[in-house]
Tab-separated table of N, CA and C in Angstrom:
chain	number	residue	atom	x	y	z
A	1	UNK	N	0.859	-1.183	0.000
A	1	UNK	CA	0.000	0.000	0.000
A	1	UNK	C	0.895	1.234	0.000
A	2	UNK	N	0.603	2.139	-0.898
A	2	UNK	CA	1.433	3.340	-0.946
A	2	UNK	C	0.939	4.386	0.055
A	3	UNK	N	1.756	5.385	0.264
A	3	UNK	CA	1.457	6.411	1.261
A	3	UNK	C	0.193	7.195	0.904
A	4	UNK	N	-0.019	7.459	-0.379
A	4	UNK	CA	-1.187	8.204	-0.833
A	4	UNK	C	-2.477	7.459	-0.487
A	5	UNK	N	-2.467	6.147	-0.666
A	5	UNK	CA	-3.635	5.319	-0.335
A	5	UNK	C	-3.906	5.340	1.167
A	6	UNK	N	-2.852	5.272	1.961
A	6	UNK	CA	-3.001	5.314	3.422
A	6	UNK	C	-3.585	6.643	3.886
A	7	UNK	N	-3.140	7.710	3.284
A	7	UNK	CA	-3.656	9.034	3.641
A	7	UNK	C	-5.138	9.132	3.292
A	8	UNK	N	-5.509	8.607	2.126
A	8	UNK	CA	-6.928	8.630	1.731
A	8	UNK	C	-7.793	7.826	2.701
A	9	UNK	N	-7.308	6.669	3.096
A	9	UNK	CA	-8.069	5.843	4.048
A	9	UNK	C	-8.199	6.544	5.395
A	10	UNK	N	-7.127	7.167	5.854
A	10	UNK	CA	-7.163	7.912	7.107
A	10	UNK	C	-8.141	9.084	7.014
A	11	UNK	N	-8.135	9.765	5.897
A	11	UNK	CA	-9.057	10.887	5.691
A	11	UNK	C	-10.507	10.406	5.679
A	12	UNK	N	-10.768	9.276	5.009
A	12	UNK	CA	-12.134	8.717	5.004
A	12	UNK	C	-12.572	8.362	6.417
A	13	UNK	N	-11.668	7.792	7.185
A	13	UNK	CA	-11.944	7.433	8.582
A	13	UNK	C	-12.325	8.684	9.376
A	14	UNK	N	-11.568	9.741	9.226
A	14	UNK	CA	-11.826	10.988	9.954
A	14	UNK	C	-13.148	11.620	9.527
A	15	UNK	N	-13.438	11.589	8.235
A	15	UNK	CA	-14.692	12.167	7.739
A	15	UNK	C	-15.887	11.386	8.289
A	16	UNK	N	-15.797	10.075	8.289
A	16	UNK	CA	-16.897	9.244	8.817
A	16	UNK	C	-17.106	9.539	10.299
A	17	UNK	N	-16.027	9.617	11.064
A	17	UNK	CA	-16.143	9.934	12.493
A	17	UNK	C	-16.807	11.291	12.691
A	18	UNK	N	-16.400	12.270	11.912
A	18	UNK	CA	-16.970	13.617	12.023
A	18	UNK	C	-18.453	13.621	11.655
A	19	UNK	N	-18.812	12.924	10.597
A	19	UNK	CA	-20.226	12.858	10.199
A	19	UNK	C	-21.053	12.198	11.291
A	20	UNK	N	-20.532	11.131	11.876
A	20	UNK	CA	-21.239	10.435	12.954
A	20	UNK	C	-21.522	11.405	14.111
A	21	UNK	N	-20.501	12.122	14.537
A	21	UNK	CA	-20.645	13.065	15.654
A	21	UNK	C	-21.632	14.174	15.309
A	22	UNK	N	-21.484	14.748	14.127
A	22	UNK	CA	-22.370	15.851	13.717
A	22	UNK	C	-23.827	15.381	13.667
A	23	UNK	N	-24.062	14.212	13.114
A	23	UNK	CA	-25.441	13.697	13.064
A	23	UNK	C	-26.014	13.505	14.470
A	24	UNK	N	-25.214	12.960	15.371
A	24	UNK	CA	-25.690	12.761	16.752
A	24	UNK	C	-25.980	14.082	17.451
A	25	UNK	N	-25.091	15.040	17.279
A	25	UNK	CA	-25.280	16.336	17.942
A	25	UNK	C	-26.449	17.117	17.318
A	26	UNK	N	-26.546	17.084	16.002
A	26	UNK	CA	-27.617	17.824	15.330
A	26	UNK	C	-28.992	17.214	15.616
A	27	UNK	N	-29.023	15.910	15.801
A	27	UNK	CA	-30.280	15.198	16.064
A	27	UNK	C	-30.310	14.663	17.493
A	28	UNK	N	-29.756	15.444	18.411
A	28	UNK	CA	-29.569	15.012	19.789
A	28	UNK	C	-30.825	14.437	20.458
A	29	UNK	N	-31.997	15.028	20.302
A	29	UNK	CA	-33.173	14.452	20.967
A	29	UNK	C	-33.480	13.023	20.515
A	30	UNK	N	-33.069	12.672	19.305
A	30	UNK	CA	-33.327	11.327	18.785
A	30	UNK	C	-32.158	10.383	18.994
A	31	UNK	N	-30.992	10.915	19.351
A	31	UNK	CA	-29.758	10.133	19.375
A	31	UNK	C	-29.438	9.486	20.719
A	32	UNK	N	-30.074	9.928	21.769
A	32	UNK	CA	-29.719	9.436	23.105
A	32	UNK	C	-30.982	9.052	23.875
A	33	UNK	N	-30.822	8.106	24.800
A	33	UNK	CA	-31.929	7.725	25.675
A	33	UNK	C	-32.460	6.341	25.367
A	34	UNK	N	-33.473	5.933	26.143
A	34	UNK	CA	-34.058	4.597	26.010
A	34	UNK	C	-34.812	4.452	24.695
A	35	UNK	N	-35.464	5.510	24.272
A	35	UNK	CA	-36.173	5.496	22.994
A	35	UNK	C	-35.377	6.394	22.060
A	36	UNK	N	-34.733	5.772	21.075
A	36	UNK	CA	-33.855	6.547	20.202
A	36	UNK	C	-33.835	5.971	18.797
A	37	UNK	N	-33.660	6.858	17.853
A	37	UNK	CA	-33.346	6.482	16.478
A	37	UNK	C	-32.101	7.291	16.139
A	38	UNK	N	-30.966	6.670	16.356
A	38	UNK	CA	-29.690	7.347	16.116
A	38	UNK	C	-29.361	7.205	14.632
A	39	UNK	N	-29.707	8.225	13.879
A	39	UNK	CA	-29.522	8.232	12.430
A	39	UNK	C	-28.069	7.919	12.059
A	40	UNK	N	-27.136	8.380	12.867
A	40	UNK	CA	-25.713	8.144	12.605
A	40	UNK	C	-25.376	6.657	12.549
A	41	UNK	N	-26.185	5.819	13.171
A	41	UNK	CA	-25.928	4.379	13.157
A	41	UNK	C	-26.029	3.781	11.765
A	42	UNK	N	-26.642	4.492	10.829
A	42	UNK	CA	-26.664	4.022	9.439
A	42	UNK	C	-25.236	3.856	8.921
A	43	UNK	N	-24.322	4.635	9.470
A	43	UNK	CA	-22.914	4.552	9.059
A	43	UNK	C	-22.270	3.230	9.467
A	44	UNK	N	-22.896	2.488	10.365
A	44	UNK	CA	-22.373	1.181	10.776
A	44	UNK	C	-22.309	0.201	9.608
A	45	UNK	N	-22.970	0.522	8.506
A	45	UNK	CA	-22.904	-0.352	7.341
A	45	UNK	C	-21.731	-0.024	6.415
A	46	UNK	N	-21.044	1.063	6.670
A	46	UNK	CA	-19.906	1.427	5.822
A	46	UNK	C	-18.786	0.382	5.797
A	47	UNK	N	-18.573	-0.411	6.853
A	47	UNK	CA	-17.552	-1.456	6.750
A	47	UNK	C	-17.795	-2.452	5.612
A	48	UNK	N	-18.967	-2.433	5.026
A	48	UNK	CA	-19.223	-3.228	3.825
A	48	UNK	C	-18.216	-2.845	2.738
A	49	UNK	N	-17.745	-1.594	2.749
A	49	UNK	CA	-16.844	-1.089	1.721
A	49	UNK	C	-15.363	-1.197	2.096
A	50	UNK	N	-15.061	-1.561	3.322
A	50	UNK	CA	-13.660	-1.725	3.700
A	50	UNK	C	-13.466	-1.627	5.201
A	51	UNK	N	-12.426	-2.285	5.697
A	51	UNK	CA	-12.199	-2.315	7.144
A	51	UNK	C	-11.822	-0.958	7.739
A	52	UNK	N	-11.307	-0.034	6.910
A	52	UNK	CA	-10.934	1.277	7.455
A	52	UNK	C	-12.135	2.029	8.001
A	53	UNK	N	-13.331	1.683	7.528
A	53	UNK	CA	-14.533	2.364	8.007
A	53	UNK	C	-14.909	1.942	9.431
A	54	UNK	N	-14.419	0.789	9.854
A	54	UNK	CA	-14.685	0.344	11.229
A	54	UNK	C	-14.145	1.379	12.211
A	55	UNK	N	-12.908	1.787	12.021
A	55	UNK	CA	-12.287	2.761	12.922
A	55	UNK	C	-13.037	4.093	12.895
A	56	UNK	N	-13.469	4.524	11.724
A	56	UNK	CA	-14.183	5.791	11.615
A	56	UNK	C	-15.512	5.779	12.356
A	57	UNK	N	-16.269	4.714	12.178
A	57	UNK	CA	-17.571	4.618	12.842
A	57	UNK	C	-17.399	4.490	14.356
A	58	UNK	N	-16.459	3.654	14.772
A	58	UNK	CA	-16.233	3.452	16.215
A	58	UNK	C	-15.725	4.740	16.870
A	59	UNK	N	-14.805	5.423	16.217
A	59	UNK	CA	-14.315	6.697	16.747
A	59	UNK	C	-15.454	7.715	16.832
A	60	UNK	N	-16.278	7.779	15.800
A	60	UNK	CA	-17.430	8.687	15.814
A	60	UNK	C	-18.384	8.379	16.952
A	61	UNK	N	-18.667	7.107	17.164
A	61	UNK	CA	-19.550	6.699	18.271
A	61	UNK	C	-18.939	7.082	19.617
A	62	UNK	N	-17.651	6.799	19.773
A	62	UNK	CA	-16.950	7.137	21.009
A	62	UNK	C	-17.057	8.636	21.306
A	63	UNK	N	-16.750	9.454	20.306
A	63	UNK	CA	-16.780	10.908	20.499
A	63	UNK	C	-18.198	11.420	20.737
A	64	UNK	N	-19.169	10.891	20.000
A	64	UNK	CA	-20.562	11.317	20.181
A	64	UNK	C	-21.060	10.961	21.584
A	65	UNK	N	-20.689	9.778	22.068
A	65	UNK	CA	-21.088	9.390	23.418
A	65	UNK	C	-20.345	10.206	24.472
A	66	UNK	N	-19.106	10.528	24.203
A	66	UNK	CA	-18.323	11.358	25.117
A	66	UNK	C	-18.945	12.750	25.244
A	67	UNK	N	-19.444	13.276	24.143
A	67	UNK	CA	-20.040	14.614	24.132
A	67	UNK	C	-21.484	14.658	24.612
A	68	UNK	N	-22.225	13.559	24.436
A	68	UNK	CA	-23.657	13.650	24.696
A	68	UNK	C	-24.259	12.627	25.632
A	69	UNK	N	-23.433	11.759	26.211
A	69	UNK	CA	-24.007	10.700	27.037
A	69	UNK	C	-23.191	10.515	28.312
A	70	UNK	N	-23.275	9.324	28.869
A	70	UNK	CA	-22.569	9.025	30.117
A	70	UNK	C	-21.285	8.250	29.829
A	71	UNK	N	-20.404	8.178	30.810
A	71	UNK	CA	-19.153	7.439	30.650
A	71	UNK	C	-19.442	5.956	30.425
A	72	UNK	N	-20.513	5.460	31.019
A	72	UNK	CA	-20.895	4.056	30.827
A	72	UNK	C	-21.262	3.819	29.366
A	73	UNK	N	-21.983	4.771	28.771
A	73	UNK	CA	-22.353	4.642	27.366
A	73	UNK	C	-21.138	4.821	26.466
A	74	UNK	N	-20.184	5.627	26.894
A	74	UNK	CA	-18.937	5.762	26.135
A	74	UNK	C	-18.287	4.378	26.025
A	75	UNK	N	-18.289	3.638	27.113
A	75	UNK	CA	-17.655	2.314	27.128
A	75	UNK	C	-18.514	1.280	26.406
A	76	UNK	N	-19.747	1.083	26.883
A	76	UNK	CA	-20.577	-0.002	26.356
A	76	UNK	C	-21.181	0.318	24.987
A	77	UNK	N	-21.532	1.564	24.743
A	77	UNK	CA	-22.045	1.948	23.430
A	77	UNK	C	-20.978	1.804	22.361
A	78	UNK	N	-19.764	2.218	22.707
A	78	UNK	CA	-18.651	2.086	21.766
A	78	UNK	C	-18.316	0.616	21.541
A	79	UNK	N	-18.372	-0.189	22.589
A	79	UNK	CA	-18.133	-1.628	22.457
A	79	UNK	C	-19.178	-2.265	21.538
A	80	UNK	N	-20.444	-1.914	21.733
A	80	UNK	CA	-21.511	-2.452	20.882
A	80	UNK	C	-21.267	-2.084	19.420
A	81	UNK	N	-20.856	-0.856	19.180
A	81	UNK	CA	-20.598	-0.406	17.815
A	81	UNK	C	-19.382	-1.113	17.221
A	82	UNK	N	-18.334	-1.295	18.008
A	82	UNK	CA	-17.153	-2.015	17.532
A	82	UNK	C	-17.519	-3.444	17.127
A	83	UNK	N	-18.202	-4.154	17.996
A	83	UNK	CA	-18.594	-5.534	17.687
A	83	UNK	C	-19.492	-5.584	16.455
A	84	UNK	N	-20.440	-4.651	16.388
A	84	UNK	CA	-21.357	-4.599	15.245
A	84	UNK	C	-20.602	-4.361	13.944
A	85	UNK	N	-19.664	-3.428	13.951
A	85	UNK	CA	-18.907	-3.113	12.730
A	85	UNK	C	-18.017	-4.278	12.297
A	86	UNK	N	-17.424	-4.968	13.257
A	86	UNK	CA	-16.584	-6.121	12.926
A	86	UNK	C	-17.399	-7.222	12.252
A	87	UNK	N	-18.568	-7.511	12.789
A	87	UNK	CA	-19.416	-8.559	12.204
A	87	UNK	C	-20.024	-8.079	10.887
A	88	UNK	N	-20.381	-6.803	10.814
A	88	UNK	CA	-20.883	-6.240	9.556
A	88	UNK	C	-19.843	-6.417	8.452
A	89	UNK	N	-18.598	-6.148	8.766
A	89	UNK	CA	-17.525	-6.330	7.789
A	89	UNK	C	-17.451	-7.784	7.320
A	90	UNK	N	-17.591	-8.712	8.242
A	90	UNK	CA	-17.544	-10.139	7.889
A	90	UNK	C	-18.709	-10.532	6.979
A	91	UNK	N	-19.848	-9.848	7.118
A	91	UNK	CA	-21.047	-10.169	6.328
A	91	UNK	C	-21.167	-9.316	5.063
A	92	UNK	N	-20.123	-8.578	4.723
A	92	UNK	CA	-20.191	-7.586	3.644
A	92	UNK	C	-20.615	-8.147	2.295
A	93	UNK	N	-20.306	-9.388	2.003
A	93	UNK	CA	-20.620	-9.946	0.688
A	93	UNK	C	-21.944	-10.710	0.647
A	94	UNK	N	-22.567	-10.863	1.781
A	94	UNK	CA	-23.832	-11.594	1.845
A	94	UNK	C	-24.974	-10.646	1.479
A	95	UNK	N	-25.685	-10.953	0.406
A	95	UNK	CA	-26.752	-10.066	-0.082
A	95	UNK	C	-28.059	-10.828	-0.229
A	96	UNK	N	-29.147	-10.106	-0.035
A	96	UNK	CA	-30.488	-10.627	-0.281
A	96	UNK	C	-31.129	-9.708	-1.308
A	97	UNK	N	-31.349	-10.238	-2.501
A	97	UNK	CA	-31.871	-9.442	-3.620
A	97	UNK	C	-31.034	-8.185	-3.857
A	98	UNK	N	-29.722	-8.351	-3.725
A	98	UNK	CA	-28.803	-7.249	-3.982
A	98	UNK	C	-28.640	-6.270	-2.832
A	99	UNK	N	-29.327	-6.494	-1.728
A	99	UNK	CA	-29.279	-5.561	-0.595
A	99	UNK	C	-28.434	-6.131	0.546
A	100	UNK	N	-27.759	-5.264	1.259
A	100	UNK	CA	-26.887	-5.652	2.376
A	100	UNK	C	-27.694	-5.840	3.665
A	101	UNK	N	-28.766	-6.605	3.591
A	101	UNK	CA	-29.638	-6.788	4.755
A	101	UNK	C	-28.937	-7.534	5.892
A	102	UNK	N	-28.196	-8.576	5.562
A	102	UNK	CA	-27.493	-9.336	6.609
A	102	UNK	C	-26.493	-8.447	7.345
A	103	UNK	N	-25.811	-7.578	6.619
A	103	UNK	CA	-24.831	-6.674	7.230
A	103	UNK	C	-25.490	-5.644	8.136
A	104	UNK	N	-26.786	-5.422	7.970
A	104	UNK	CA	-27.488	-4.447	8.809
A	104	UNK	C	-27.917	-5.029	10.154
A	105	UNK	N	-27.883	-6.339	10.291
A	105	UNK	CA	-28.398	-6.958	11.520
A	105	UNK	C	-27.448	-6.917	12.723
A	106	UNK	N	-26.125	-7.020	12.549
A	106	UNK	CA	-25.255	-6.939	13.740
A	106	UNK	C	-25.440	-5.668	14.568
A	107	UNK	N	-25.535	-4.470	13.969
A	107	UNK	CA	-25.758	-3.293	14.817
A	107	UNK	C	-27.083	-3.365	15.582
A	108	UNK	N	-28.089	-3.920	14.943
A	108	UNK	CA	-29.398	-4.055	15.603
A	108	UNK	C	-29.266	-4.982	16.808
A	109	UNK	N	-28.674	-6.135	16.599
A	109	UNK	CA	-28.592	-7.135	17.666
A	109	UNK	C	-27.648	-6.724	18.795
A	110	UNK	N	-26.438	-6.270	18.457
A	110	UNK	CA	-25.483	-5.895	19.503
A	110	UNK	C	-25.997	-4.719	20.334
A	111	UNK	N	-26.574	-3.726	19.679
A	111	UNK	CA	-27.081	-2.579	20.425
A	111	UNK	C	-28.323	-2.931	21.234
A	112	UNK	N	-29.213	-3.744	20.675
A	112	UNK	CA	-30.407	-4.140	21.419
A	112	UNK	C	-30.010	-4.854	22.713
A	113	UNK	N	-29.077	-5.777	22.618
A	113	UNK	CA	-28.670	-6.542	23.806
A	113	UNK	C	-27.842	-5.681	24.759
A	114	UNK	N	-26.749	-5.100	24.273
A	114	UNK	CA	-25.824	-4.386	25.163
A	114	UNK	C	-26.454	-3.111	25.724
A	115	UNK	N	-27.045	-2.293	24.878
A	115	UNK	CA	-27.622	-1.032	25.345
A	115	UNK	C	-28.927	-1.293	26.097
A	116	UNK	N	-29.676	-2.313	25.677
A	116	UNK	CA	-30.889	-2.681	26.423
A	116	UNK	C	-30.578	-3.036	27.871
A	117	UNK	N	-29.534	-3.828	28.066
A	117	UNK	CA	-29.106	-4.190	29.429
A	117	UNK	C	-28.562	-2.964	30.157
A	118	UNK	N	-27.751	-2.176	29.464
A	118	UNK	CA	-27.168	-0.964	30.074
A	118	UNK	C	-28.264	-0.051	30.628
A	119	UNK	N	-29.269	0.213	29.835
A	119	UNK	CA	-30.347	1.119	30.262
A	119	UNK	C	-31.112	0.517	31.432
A	120	UNK	N	-31.430	-0.771	31.347
A	120	UNK	CA	-32.209	-1.416	32.413
A	120	UNK	C	-31.453	-1.435	33.742
A	121	UNK	N	-30.156	-1.714	33.680
A	121	UNK	CA	-29.365	-1.841	34.909
A	121	UNK	C	-28.974	-0.478	35.481
A	122	UNK	N	-28.523	0.413	34.623
A	122	UNK	CA	-27.964	1.675	35.107
A	122	UNK	C	-28.971	2.819	35.189
A	123	UNK	N	-30.043	2.725	34.449
A	123	UNK	CA	-31.045	3.793	34.439
A	123	UNK	C	-32.447	3.204	34.601
A	124	UNK	N	-32.672	2.500	35.701
A	124	UNK	CA	-33.981	1.841	35.867
A	124	UNK	C	-35.116	2.859	35.991
A	125	UNK	N	-36.273	2.444	35.522
A	125	UNK	CA	-37.472	3.273	35.615
A	125	UNK	C	-37.998	3.177	37.047
A	126	UNK	N	-37.923	4.276	37.815
A	126	UNK	CA	-38.346	4.214	39.226
A	126	UNK	C	-39.846	3.961	39.390
A	127	UNK	N	-40.615	4.226	38.370
A	127	UNK	CA	-42.062	4.029	38.468
A	127	UNK	C	-42.479	2.616	38.081
A	128	UNK	N	-41.525	1.785	37.686
A	128	UNK	CA	-41.843	0.432	37.242
A	128	UNK	C	-41.483	-0.584	38.306
A	129	UNK	N	-42.344	-1.577	38.454
A	129	UNK	CA	-42.062	-2.674	39.379
A	129	UNK	C	-41.692	-3.944	38.613
A	130	UNK	N	-41.419	-3.803	37.338
A	130	UNK	CA	-41.069	-4.952	36.501
A	130	UNK	C	-39.721	-5.524	36.934
A	131	UNK	N	-39.561	-6.846	36.829
A	131	UNK	CA	-38.263	-7.445	37.154
A	131	UNK	C	-37.196	-6.990	36.159
A	132	UNK	N	-35.946	-7.086	36.589
A	132	UNK	CA	-34.823	-6.613	35.778
A	132	UNK	C	-34.786	-7.284	34.404
A	133	UNK	N	-35.020	-8.582	34.350
A	133	UNK	CA	-34.964	-9.294	33.080
A	133	UNK	C	-35.992	-8.749	32.089
A	134	UNK	N	-37.156	-8.369	32.590
A	134	UNK	CA	-38.191	-7.820	31.722
A	134	UNK	C	-37.804	-6.412	31.246
A	135	UNK	N	-37.203	-5.643	32.137
A	135	UNK	CA	-36.725	-4.312	31.758
A	135	UNK	C	-35.637	-4.422	30.689
A	136	UNK	N	-34.757	-5.412	30.817
A	136	UNK	CA	-33.710	-5.629	29.805
A	136	UNK	C	-34.340	-5.936	28.450
A	137	UNK	N	-35.337	-6.801	28.448
A	137	UNK	CA	-36.004	-7.171	27.198
A	137	UNK	C	-36.756	-5.983	26.613
A	138	UNK	N	-37.485	-5.271	27.449
A	138	UNK	CA	-38.267	-4.113	26.982
A	138	UNK	C	-37.351	-3.039	26.404
A	139	UNK	N	-36.296	-2.714	27.122
A	139	UNK	CA	-35.348	-1.711	26.623
A	139	UNK	C	-34.629	-2.209	25.366
A	140	UNK	N	-34.308	-3.488	25.340
A	140	UNK	CA	-33.657	-4.064	24.165
A	140	UNK	C	-34.539	-3.972	22.927
A	141	UNK	N	-35.824	-4.220	23.108
A	141	UNK	CA	-36.762	-4.111	21.983
A	141	UNK	C	-36.839	-2.662	21.510
A	142	UNK	N	-36.908	-1.744	22.451
A	142	UNK	CA	-36.969	-0.321	22.095
A	142	UNK	C	-35.726	0.119	21.328
A	143	UNK	N	-34.560	-0.243	21.837
A	143	UNK	CA	-33.309	0.105	21.163
A	143	UNK	C	-33.231	-0.600	19.810
A	144	UNK	N	-33.643	-1.862	19.773
A	144	UNK	CA	-33.611	-2.639	18.539
A	144	UNK	C	-34.476	-2.041	17.442
A	145	UNK	N	-35.648	-1.537	17.808
A	145	UNK	CA	-36.526	-0.910	16.813
A	145	UNK	C	-35.854	0.330	16.229
A	146	UNK	N	-35.246	1.148	17.084
A	146	UNK	CA	-34.528	2.321	16.596
A	146	UNK	C	-33.376	1.938	15.684
A	147	UNK	N	-32.659	0.869	16.024
A	147	UNK	CA	-31.547	0.397	15.202
A	147	UNK	C	-32.045	-0.174	13.871
A	148	UNK	N	-33.194	-0.842	13.896
A	148	UNK	CA	-33.775	-1.331	12.636
A	148	UNK	C	-34.035	-0.182	11.674
A	149	UNK	N	-34.576	0.904	12.217
A	149	UNK	CA	-34.848	2.080	11.384
A	149	UNK	C	-33.534	2.663	10.868
A	150	UNK	N	-32.561	2.832	11.768
A	150	UNK	CA	-31.285	3.449	11.390
A	150	UNK	C	-30.459	2.572	10.454
A	151	UNK	N	-30.353	1.297	10.767
A	151	UNK	CA	-29.426	0.433	10.027
A	151	UNK	C	-30.090	-0.336	8.890
A	152	UNK	N	-31.212	-0.979	9.194
A	152	UNK	CA	-31.821	-1.831	8.180
A	152	UNK	C	-32.570	-1.014	7.139
A	153	UNK	N	-33.057	0.151	7.504
A	153	UNK	CA	-33.714	1.008	6.517
A	153	UNK	C	-32.702	2.014	5.956
A	154	UNK	N	-32.220	2.923	6.798
A	154	UNK	CA	-31.331	3.991	6.318
A	154	UNK	C	-29.960	3.463	5.891
A	155	UNK	N	-29.387	2.555	6.672
A	155	UNK	CA	-28.057	2.032	6.356
A	155	UNK	C	-28.034	1.225	5.067
A	156	UNK	N	-29.025	0.358	4.887
A	156	UNK	CA	-29.100	-0.433	3.651
A	156	UNK	C	-29.320	0.496	2.459
A	157	UNK	N	-30.145	1.520	2.636
A	157	UNK	CA	-30.360	2.509	1.579
A	157	UNK	C	-29.056	3.252	1.255
A	158	UNK	N	-28.312	3.618	2.272
A	158	UNK	CA	-27.026	4.291	2.079
A	158	UNK	C	-26.074	3.423	1.260
A	159	UNK	N	-25.967	2.140	1.615
A	159	UNK	CA	-25.092	1.219	0.876
A	159	UNK	C	-25.545	1.117	-0.578
A	160	UNK	N	-26.831	0.990	-0.798
A	160	UNK	CA	-27.367	0.869	-2.159
A	160	UNK	C	-27.058	2.123	-2.987
A	161	UNK	N	-27.225	3.291	-2.379
A	161	UNK	CA	-26.929	4.548	-3.085
A	161	UNK	C	-25.449	4.631	-3.440
A	162	UNK	N	-24.574	4.290	-2.499
A	162	UNK	CA	-23.131	4.339	-2.752
A	162	UNK	C	-22.756	3.352	-3.853
A	163	UNK	N	-23.299	2.139	-3.784
A	163	UNK	CA	-22.985	1.140	-4.803
A	163	UNK	C	-23.515	1.549	-6.177
A	164	UNK	N	-24.705	2.123	-6.219
A	164	UNK	CA	-25.280	2.569	-7.486
A	164	UNK	C	-24.441	3.692	-8.085
A	165	UNK	N	-24.040	4.619	-7.237
A	165	UNK	CA	-23.198	5.728	-7.717
A	165	UNK	C	-21.873	5.197	-8.255
A	166	UNK	N	-21.284	4.235	-7.539
A	166	UNK	CA	-20.012	3.660	-7.990
A	166	UNK	C	-20.186	2.938	-9.321
A	167	UNK	N	-21.279	2.222	-9.483
A	167	UNK	CA	-21.534	1.505	-10.738
A	167	UNK	C	-21.746	2.494	-11.882
A	168	UNK	N	-22.477	3.549	-11.622
A	168	UNK	CA	-22.698	4.573	-12.657
A	168	UNK	C	-21.400	5.259	-13.031
A	169	UNK	N	-20.565	5.494	-12.040
A	169	UNK	CA	-19.276	6.139	-12.305
A	169	UNK	C	-18.429	5.294	-13.235
A	170	UNK	N	-18.442	3.959	-13.037
A	170	UNK	CA	-17.664	3.067	-13.901
A	170	UNK	C	-18.187	3.106	-15.324
A	171	UNK	N	-19.493	3.260	-15.491
A	171	UNK	CA	-20.087	3.280	-16.820
A	171	UNK	C	-19.798	4.600	-17.534
A	172	UNK	N	-19.925	5.710	-16.813
A	172	UNK	CA	-19.879	7.019	-17.457
A	172	UNK	C	-18.538	7.751	-17.362
A	173	UNK	N	-17.665	7.324	-16.497
A	173	UNK	CA	-16.391	8.026	-16.328
A	173	UNK	C	-15.260	7.077	-16.733
A	174	UNK	N	-14.487	7.501	-17.677
A	174	UNK	CA	-13.326	6.694	-18.044
A	174	UNK	C	-12.129	7.190	-17.256
A	175	UNK	N	-11.458	6.298	-16.639
A	175	UNK	CA	-10.313	6.679	-15.796
A	175	UNK	C	-9.016	6.321	-16.440
């Protein structure tokens, strides 16, 4: 790999991290809490295009949580995103009718489980008498629904748009 390629990958990583943070901050009411649709999570599908995007998305999540959430979420939210991006990368070539649907599921599952438990344990609803296991499931479902919207709808759409643009570029631009 030449130095120019490394610089481009580093720049892409930084841009992805910045976009993640900006989306979270600009859409703050939707990005944090038990009921959330973190639009920036659509970027979790970018590892479909290369492993360098894993670092960008994870760094963006880390910084967004550092700026807008708790230290616990900085740790566990970033961990959930790291695990999700690693598995998404592994599923990058698996397609259903040309769509990266399988790659969209790791962020949904890791965040539903990890963040669902985090919210239930660390931020229990004082007005609820539900057992902890039920709170974990309820919060996990809530987080999972938000992740489905962000990753399986927006993220898959993002991948499709990028792939379509790349295919059109090959047809219309001679390099």
